[in-house]
Amino acid sequence: MQKHIVANWKMYKTIEEAQQFIVGLEPALAACEAKVLLAVPSTALWNAAKQAAGKPIHIGAQNIDFHTEGAFTGEISAGMVKDAGAQFVIVGHSERRKLFHESSEIVNLKAKAALAAGLTALVCIGETYEERNANAMEATLKSQLLESLSTLSIDQLASVVLAYEPIWAIGTGVAATSKDVYNAHLLCRQVIAGHWGANAAAKLPILYGGSVKPDNARELLETPEVDGLLVGSASLSVDSFSQILLSQQVLNFS
Ligand code: PGA
């Protein structure tokens, strides 16, 4: 399957900065064979999507509300981000789960709203350091996965991308080891296979996120069961994100 490399800019970049970034990324994009996705702030969506038209780059949002419309001051619906040019949306990022108290039930509603609007849902799951140390990693991943996705049909699952992001690895500079990533991804694949069948599981892209940098991107991309990367801080500079995209190219020719 084609590798996915996703930038999650979080609450960084103005419209102008996003525009300059996309211009700067062009040389790496031309050389890269991965599917490249940028999750930009909502304010930059419309302009970035217009700029990305015709380029091998997909623009998406970082969050949506699950209602279609209504009196929800400050919220933005899936249909609205789609209207602004988004092709995908991140749901269930651990920062939203923790800081904005989003349960897996809410993540499920958001994933369904995204799919109903014709967006790809990039659904994140991951365990905390405490859960890992208490040998609760498997149970945590399994429950987050099923509670976030189990109401989806096989057809709906075809528009989902899963990201395994161990919370202890996000923004810490300490990525999970290749072996840990392999084990977690294998577990996710088995849970998916158990619920939707082996065929659907084989087709689901499972990305890794958490302190991905230019110097570990290649090893992570080479790890079996890893279909791509979700990159936070190292996606903010054209230089480091370009290096991550090019590590995919090295992989194809080695
Ligand atoms: P990080 O963030 O790459 O800065 O660890 C990843 C993420 O939050 O998606």
Tab-separated table of C-alpha atoms and ligand atoms in Angstrom, residues 8 10 93 95 165 169-172 209-213 230-234, ligand 1:
chain	number	residue	atom	x	y	z
A	8	ASN	CA	-0.288	17.800	11.917
A	10	LYS	CA	-1.721	21.823	15.505
A	93	HIS	CA	-6.095	13.056	18.626
A	95	GLU	CA	-4.718	16.302	22.760
A	165	GLU	CA	0.121	7.494	18.663
A	169	ALA	CA	5.853	9.558	22.625
A	170	ILE	CA	3.969	12.695	21.498
A	171	GLY	CA	6.061	15.854	21.747
A	172	THR	CA	8.609	14.174	24.035
A	209	GLY	CA	2.860	9.107	15.286
A	210	GLY	CA	4.910	10.377	18.223
A	211	SER	CA	8.283	12.172	17.935
A	212	VAL	CA	8.787	11.253	14.280
A	213	LYS	CA	11.895	13.127	13.072
A	230	LEU	CA	1.753	11.279	11.484
A	231	VAL	CA	4.221	14.050	12.195
A	232	GLY	CA	3.723	16.921	14.643
A	233	SER	CA	6.586	19.263	15.502
A	234	ALA	CA	8.904	18.014	12.733
B	1	PGA	P1	5.006	15.052	17.598
B	1	PGA	O1	3.403	15.066	17.525
B	1	PGA	O2	5.493	14.548	16.259
B	1	PGA	O3	5.387	16.461	17.867
B	1	PGA	O4	5.386	14.100	18.684
B	1	PGA	C1	2.689	14.039	16.883
B	1	PGA	C2	1.219	14.304	16.985
B	1	PGA	O5	0.770	14.900	17.984
B	1	PGA	O6	0.451	13.934	16.081
